[in-house]
């Protein structure tokens, strides 16, 4: 059995460290028979919870960006559809050209 040891000192002038020491002293000794048991559970919980929340935040940001892009594209496409009957074929060709599109950027190329 491998045992890893470290020392922790709590500063009574720091409110969070005061609270941490109080929680350790007043722990449920049936659930956490040692300081190490409580500290290990707390560290693992905190790190894993933080990681899950970070991933959820990233997912929310990605979905919001995707929605904004989809909305912008949809409105531009609708605008083109409803105004296309008023433009001549030469007007449409002059407005946009496939050669003007940065395909490397859109397709994720690093070139």
JSON list of C-alpha atoms in Angstrom, two decimals:
[
{"chain": "A", "resi": 1, "resn": "UNK", "atom": "CA", "xyz": [0.00, 0.00, 0.00]},
{"chain": "A", "resi": 2, "resn": "UNK", "atom": "CA", "xyz": [1.43, 3.37, -1.08]},
{"chain": "A", "resi": 3, "resn": "UNK", "atom": "CA", "xyz": [0.85, 6.30, 1.21]},
{"chain": "A", "resi": 4, "resn": "UNK", "atom": "CA", "xyz": [1.39, 9.89, 0.12]},
{"chain": "A", "resi": 5, "resn": "UNK", "atom": "CA", "xyz": [1.95, 12.46, 2.81]},
{"chain": "A", "resi": 6, "resn": "UNK", "atom": "CA", "xyz": [1.69, 16.24, 2.85]},
{"chain": "A", "resi": 7, "resn": "UNK", "atom": "CA", "xyz": [1.32, 18.85, 5.55]},
{"chain": "A", "resi": 8, "resn": "UNK", "atom": "CA", "xyz": [-1.27, 21.58, 5.56]},
{"chain": "A", "resi": 9, "resn": "UNK", "atom": "CA", "xyz": [-1.22, 24.64, 7.81]},
{"chain": "A", "resi": 10, "resn": "UNK", "atom": "CA", "xyz": [-4.29, 26.80, 8.26]},
{"chain": "A", "resi": 11, "resn": "UNK", "atom": "CA", "xyz": [-3.89, 30.52, 8.92]},
{"chain": "A", "resi": 12, "resn": "UNK", "atom": "CA", "xyz": [-6.42, 31.86, 11.45]},
{"chain": "A", "resi": 13, "resn": "UNK", "atom": "CA", "xyz": [-6.15, 35.28, 9.80]},
{"chain": "A", "resi": 14, "resn": "UNK", "atom": "CA", "xyz": [-7.68, 33.90, 6.59]},
{"chain": "A", "resi": 15, "resn": "UNK", "atom": "CA", "xyz": [-11.47, 33.42, 6.79]},
{"chain": "A", "resi": 16, "resn": "UNK", "atom": "CA", "xyz": [-11.57, 30.53, 4.28]},
{"chain": "A", "resi": 17, "resn": "UNK", "atom": "CA", "xyz": [-8.79, 28.72, 6.08]},
{"chain": "A", "resi": 18, "resn": "UNK", "atom": "CA", "xyz": [-10.59, 29.24, 9.41]},
{"chain": "A", "resi": 19, "resn": "UNK", "atom": "CA", "xyz": [-13.72, 27.70, 7.90]},
{"chain": "A", "resi": 20, "resn": "UNK", "atom": "CA", "xyz": [-11.78, 24.80, 6.40]},
{"chain": "A", "resi": 21, "resn": "UNK", "atom": "CA", "xyz": [-10.19, 23.98, 9.75]},
{"chain": "A", "resi": 22, "resn": "UNK", "atom": "CA", "xyz": [-13.58, 24.16, 11.49]},
{"chain": "A", "resi": 23, "resn": "UNK", "atom": "CA", "xyz": [-15.13, 21.83, 8.88]},
{"chain": "A", "resi": 24, "resn": "UNK", "atom": "CA", "xyz": [-12.27, 19.36, 9.34]},
{"chain": "A", "resi": 25, "resn": "UNK", "atom": "CA", "xyz": [-12.54, 19.40, 13.14]},
{"chain": "A", "resi": 26, "resn": "UNK", "atom": "CA", "xyz": [-16.35, 19.14, 13.13]},
{"chain": "A", "resi": 27, "resn": "UNK", "atom": "CA", "xyz": [-16.62, 16.52, 10.37]},
{"chain": "A", "resi": 28, "resn": "UNK", "atom": "CA", "xyz": [-18.92, 13.50, 10.68]},
{"chain": "A", "resi": 29, "resn": "UNK", "atom": "CA", "xyz": [-16.36, 10.99, 11.91]},
{"chain": "A", "resi": 30, "resn": "UNK", "atom": "CA", "xyz": [-18.48, 8.01, 10.83]},
{"chain": "A", "resi": 31, "resn": "UNK", "atom": "CA", "xyz": [-18.55, 9.28, 7.23]},
{"chain": "A", "resi": 32, "resn": "UNK", "atom": "CA", "xyz": [-15.03, 10.74, 7.27]},
{"chain": "A", "resi": 33, "resn": "UNK", "atom": "CA", "xyz": [-12.91, 8.81, 9.80]},
{"chain": "A", "resi": 34, "resn": "UNK", "atom": "CA", "xyz": [-9.85, 10.93, 8.97]},
{"chain": "A", "resi": 35, "resn": "UNK", "atom": "CA", "xyz": [-8.93, 14.37, 7.68]},
{"chain": "A", "resi": 36, "resn": "UNK", "atom": "CA", "xyz": [-7.55, 12.67, 4.57]},
{"chain": "A", "resi": 37, "resn": "UNK", "atom": "CA", "xyz": [-10.91, 11.05, 3.78]},
{"chain": "A", "resi": 38, "resn": "UNK", "atom": "CA", "xyz": [-12.75, 14.38, 3.88]},
{"chain": "A", "resi": 39, "resn": "UNK", "atom": "CA", "xyz": [-10.04, 16.29, 2.03]},
{"chain": "A", "resi": 40, "resn": "UNK", "atom": "CA", "xyz": [-9.80, 13.62, -0.70]},
{"chain": "A", "resi": 41, "resn": "UNK", "atom": "CA", "xyz": [-13.58, 13.64, -1.29]},
{"chain": "A", "resi": 42, "resn": "UNK", "atom": "CA", "xyz": [-13.68, 17.44, -1.28]},
{"chain": "A", "resi": 43, "resn": "UNK", "atom": "CA", "xyz": [-10.81, 17.81, -3.75]},
{"chain": "A", "resi": 44, "resn": "UNK", "atom": "CA", "xyz": [-12.19, 15.20, -6.16]},
{"chain": "A", "resi": 45, "resn": "UNK", "atom": "CA", "xyz": [-15.71, 16.67, -5.98]},
{"chain": "A", "resi": 46, "resn": "UNK", "atom": "CA", "xyz": [-14.48, 20.22, -6.53]},
{"chain": "A", "resi": 47, "resn": "UNK", "atom": "CA", "xyz": [-12.23, 19.38, -9.50]},
{"chain": "A", "resi": 48, "resn": "UNK", "atom": "CA", "xyz": [-14.78, 17.13, -11.21]},
{"chain": "A", "resi": 49, "resn": "UNK", "atom": "CA", "xyz": [-17.64, 19.59, -10.64]},
{"chain": "A", "resi": 50, "resn": "UNK", "atom": "CA", "xyz": [-15.52, 22.43, -12.01]},
{"chain": "A", "resi": 51, "resn": "UNK", "atom": "CA", "xyz": [-14.63, 20.38, -15.10]},
{"chain": "A", "resi": 52, "resn": "UNK", "atom": "CA", "xyz": [-18.29, 19.46, -15.75]},
{"chain": "A", "resi": 53, "resn": "UNK", "atom": "CA", "xyz": [-19.43, 23.08, -15.34]},
{"chain": "A", "resi": 54, "resn": "UNK", "atom": "CA", "xyz": [-16.66, 24.26, -17.68]},
{"chain": "A", "resi": 55, "resn": "UNK", "atom": "CA", "xyz": [-17.71, 21.74, -20.34]},
{"chain": "A", "resi": 56, "resn": "UNK", "atom": "CA", "xyz": [-21.35, 22.76, -19.94]},
{"chain": "A", "resi": 57, "resn": "UNK", "atom": "CA", "xyz": [-20.38, 26.42, -20.35]},
{"chain": "A", "resi": 58, "resn": "UNK", "atom": "CA", "xyz": [-18.39, 25.62, -23.50]},
{"chain": "A", "resi": 59, "resn": "UNK", "atom": "CA", "xyz": [-21.39, 23.70, -24.90]},
{"chain": "A", "resi": 60, "resn": "UNK", "atom": "CA", "xyz": [-23.73, 26.61, -24.14]},
{"chain": "A", "resi": 61, "resn": "UNK", "atom": "CA", "xyz": [-21.38, 29.07, -25.86]},
{"chain": "A", "resi": 62, "resn": "UNK", "atom": "CA", "xyz": [-21.05, 26.81, -28.93]},
{"chain": "A", "resi": 63, "resn": "UNK", "atom": "CA", "xyz": [-24.83, 26.41, -29.20]},
{"chain": "A", "resi": 64, "resn": "UNK", "atom": "CA", "xyz": [-25.36, 30.16, -28.87]},
{"chain": "A", "resi": 65, "resn": "UNK", "atom": "CA", "xyz": [-22.78, 30.90, -31.57]},
{"chain": "A", "resi": 66, "resn": "UNK", "atom": "CA", "xyz": [-24.28, 28.23, -33.85]},
{"chain": "A", "resi": 67, "resn": "UNK", "atom": "CA", "xyz": [-27.75, 29.74, -33.35]},
{"chain": "A", "resi": 68, "resn": "UNK", "atom": "CA", "xyz": [-26.50, 33.24, -34.12]},
{"chain": "A", "resi": 69, "resn": "UNK", "atom": "CA", "xyz": [-24.78, 32.04, -37.28]},
{"chain": "A", "resi": 70, "resn": "UNK", "atom": "CA", "xyz": [-27.84, 30.03, -38.34]},
{"chain": "A", "resi": 71, "resn": "UNK", "atom": "CA", "xyz": [-30.12, 33.03, -37.71]},
{"chain": "A", "resi": 72, "resn": "UNK", "atom": "CA", "xyz": [-27.83, 35.36, -39.63]},
{"chain": "A", "resi": 73, "resn": "UNK", "atom": "CA", "xyz": [-27.56, 32.96, -42.55]},
{"chain": "A", "resi": 74, "resn": "UNK", "atom": "CA", "xyz": [-31.29, 32.30, -42.56]},
{"chain": "A", "resi": 75, "resn": "UNK", "atom": "CA", "xyz": [-32.14, 35.99, -42.60]},
{"chain": "A", "resi": 76, "resn": "UNK", "atom": "CA", "xyz": [-29.59, 36.65, -45.37]},
{"chain": "A", "resi": 77, "resn": "UNK", "atom": "CA", "xyz": [-30.92, 33.74, -47.43]},
{"chain": "A", "resi": 78, "resn": "UNK", "atom": "CA", "xyz": [-34.51, 34.92, -46.95]},
{"chain": "A", "resi": 79, "resn": "UNK", "atom": "CA", "xyz": [-33.50, 38.44, -47.92]},
{"chain": "A", "resi": 80, "resn": "UNK", "atom": "CA", "xyz": [-31.87, 37.10, -51.08]},
{"chain": "A", "resi": 81, "resn": "UNK", "atom": "CA", "xyz": [-34.92, 34.97, -51.93]},
{"chain": "A", "resi": 82, "resn": "UNK", "atom": "CA", "xyz": [-37.39, 37.81, -51.52]},
{"chain": "A", "resi": 83, "resn": "UNK", "atom": "CA", "xyz": [-35.29, 40.39, -53.32]},
{"chain": "A", "resi": 84, "resn": "UNK", "atom": "CA", "xyz": [-33.96, 38.15, -56.09]},
{"chain": "A", "resi": 85, "resn": "UNK", "atom": "CA", "xyz": [-36.92, 38.74, -58.41]},
{"chain": "A", "resi": 86, "resn": "UNK", "atom": "CA", "xyz": [-36.06, 42.45, -58.48]},
{"chain": "A", "resi": 87, "resn": "UNK", "atom": "CA", "xyz": [-32.47, 41.92, -59.61]},
{"chain": "A", "resi": 88, "resn": "UNK", "atom": "CA", "xyz": [-31.18, 41.00, -62.98]},
{"chain": "A", "resi": 89, "resn": "UNK", "atom": "CA", "xyz": [-28.90, 38.02, -63.39]},
{"chain": "A", "resi": 90, "resn": "UNK", "atom": "CA", "xyz": [-25.89, 40.30, -63.96]},
{"chain": "A", "resi": 91, "resn": "UNK", "atom": "CA", "xyz": [-26.62, 42.19, -60.69]},
{"chain": "A", "resi": 92, "resn": "UNK", "atom": "CA", "xyz": [-26.57, 38.95, -58.70]},
{"chain": "A", "resi": 93, "resn": "UNK", "atom": "CA", "xyz": [-23.33, 37.78, -60.34]},
{"chain": "A", "resi": 94, "resn": "UNK", "atom": "CA", "xyz": [-21.63, 41.10, -59.64]},
{"chain": "A", "resi": 95, "resn": "UNK", "atom": "CA", "xyz": [-22.65, 41.11, -55.95]},
{"chain": "A", "resi": 96, "resn": "UNK", "atom": "CA", "xyz": [-20.99, 37.87, -55.04]},
{"chain": "A", "resi": 97, "resn": "UNK", "atom": "CA", "xyz": [-18.57, 35.54, -56.62]},
{"chain": "A", "resi": 98, "resn": "UNK", "atom": "CA", "xyz": [-17.50, 32.09, -55.54]},
{"chain": "A", "resi": 99, "resn": "UNK", "atom": "CA", "xyz": [-13.92, 33.20, -55.98]},
{"chain": "A", "resi": 100, "resn": "UNK", "atom": "CA", "xyz": [-14.51, 35.86, -53.27]},
{"chain": "A", "resi": 101, "resn": "UNK", "atom": "CA", "xyz": [-15.22, 33.19, -50.63]},
{"chain": "A", "resi": 102, "resn": "UNK", "atom": "CA", "xyz": [-12.31, 32.22, -48.37]},
{"chain": "A", "resi": 103, "resn": "UNK", "atom": "CA", "xyz": [-12.91, 28.47, -48.64]},
{"chain": "A", "resi": 104, "resn": "UNK", "atom": "CA", "xyz": [-9.74, 27.57, -46.74]},
{"chain": "A", "resi": 105, "resn": "UNK", "atom": "CA", "xyz": [-10.97, 29.54, -43.73]},
{"chain": "A", "resi": 106, "resn": "UNK", "atom": "CA", "xyz": [-14.52, 28.19, -43.90]},
{"chain": "A", "resi": 107, "resn": "UNK", "atom": "CA", "xyz": [-13.34, 24.59, -44.24]},
{"chain": "A", "resi": 108, "resn": "UNK", "atom": "CA", "xyz": [-10.87, 24.86, -41.35]},
{"chain": "A", "resi": 109, "resn": "UNK", "atom": "CA", "xyz": [-7.66, 24.66, -43.37]},
{"chain": "A", "resi": 110, "resn": "UNK", "atom": "CA", "xyz": [-4.54, 25.98, -41.65]},
{"chain": "A", "resi": 111, "resn": "UNK", "atom": "CA", "xyz": [-2.98, 27.13, -44.93]}
]
